[in-house]
Coordinates of C-alpha atoms in Angstrom, one line a residue:
X27 CA 15.2 38.9 22.9
X28 CA 15.6 38.8 26.7
X29 CA 18.2 40.9 28.4
X30 CA 20.4 37.9 29.2
X31 CA 20.4 36.8 25.6
X32 CA 21.4 40.2 24.5
X33 CA 24.3 40.3 27.0
X34 CA 25.4 36.8 25.9
X35 CA 25.3 37.8 22.2
X36 CA 27.3 41.0 22.9
X37 CA 29.9 39.0 24.9
X38 CA 30.2 36.4 22.0
X39 CA 30.6 39.2 19.5
X40 CA 33.3 40.9 21.5
X41 CA 35.1 37.5 21.9
X42 CA 34.9 36.8 18.1
X43 CA 36.1 40.3 17.3
X44 CA 39.1 39.9 19.7
X45 CA 39.9 36.5 18.0
X46 CA 39.8 38.1 14.6
X47 CA 42.0 41.0 15.7
X48 CA 44.5 38.5 17.1
X49 CA 44.5 36.5 13.9
X50 CA 45.0 39.6 11.9
X51 CA 47.9 40.7 14.1
X52 CA 49.5 37.3 13.8
X53 CA 49.1 37.3 10.0
X54 CA 50.6 40.8 9.8
X55 CA 53.6 39.8 11.9
X56 CA 54.1 36.7 9.7
X57 CA 54.0 38.8 6.5
X58 CA 56.4 41.3 8.0
X59 CA 58.7 38.5 9.0
X60 CA 58.6 36.9 5.5
X61 CA 59.3 40.3 3.9
X62 CA 62.3 40.9 6.2
X63 CA 63.7 37.4 5.4
X64 CA 63.3 38.1 1.6
X65 CA 65.0 41.5 2.1
X66 CA 67.8 40.0 4.1
X67 CA 68.4 37.4 1.4
X68 CA 68.3 40.0 -1.3
X69 CA 70.8 42.2 0.4
X70 CA 73.0 39.2 1.2
X71 CA 72.9 38.3 -2.5
X72 CA 73.8 41.8 -3.5
X73 CA 76.7 41.9 -1.0
X74 CA 78.0 38.5 -2.3
X75 CA 78.0 40.0 -5.8
X76 CA 79.9 43.0 -4.6
X77 CA 82.6 40.8 -2.9
X78 CA 83.0 38.9 -6.2

């Protein structure tokens, strides 16, 4: 491989890694968000039952 090809490959790999990390972060945030919604609904249900 020529030097420029190596540099280009490294740059592409770095970009792909960054995209993967971003995707993982978004996925984690989505999962956390869903879990918090489920928790909130669960607690709301429990509180409703307590009121009754």
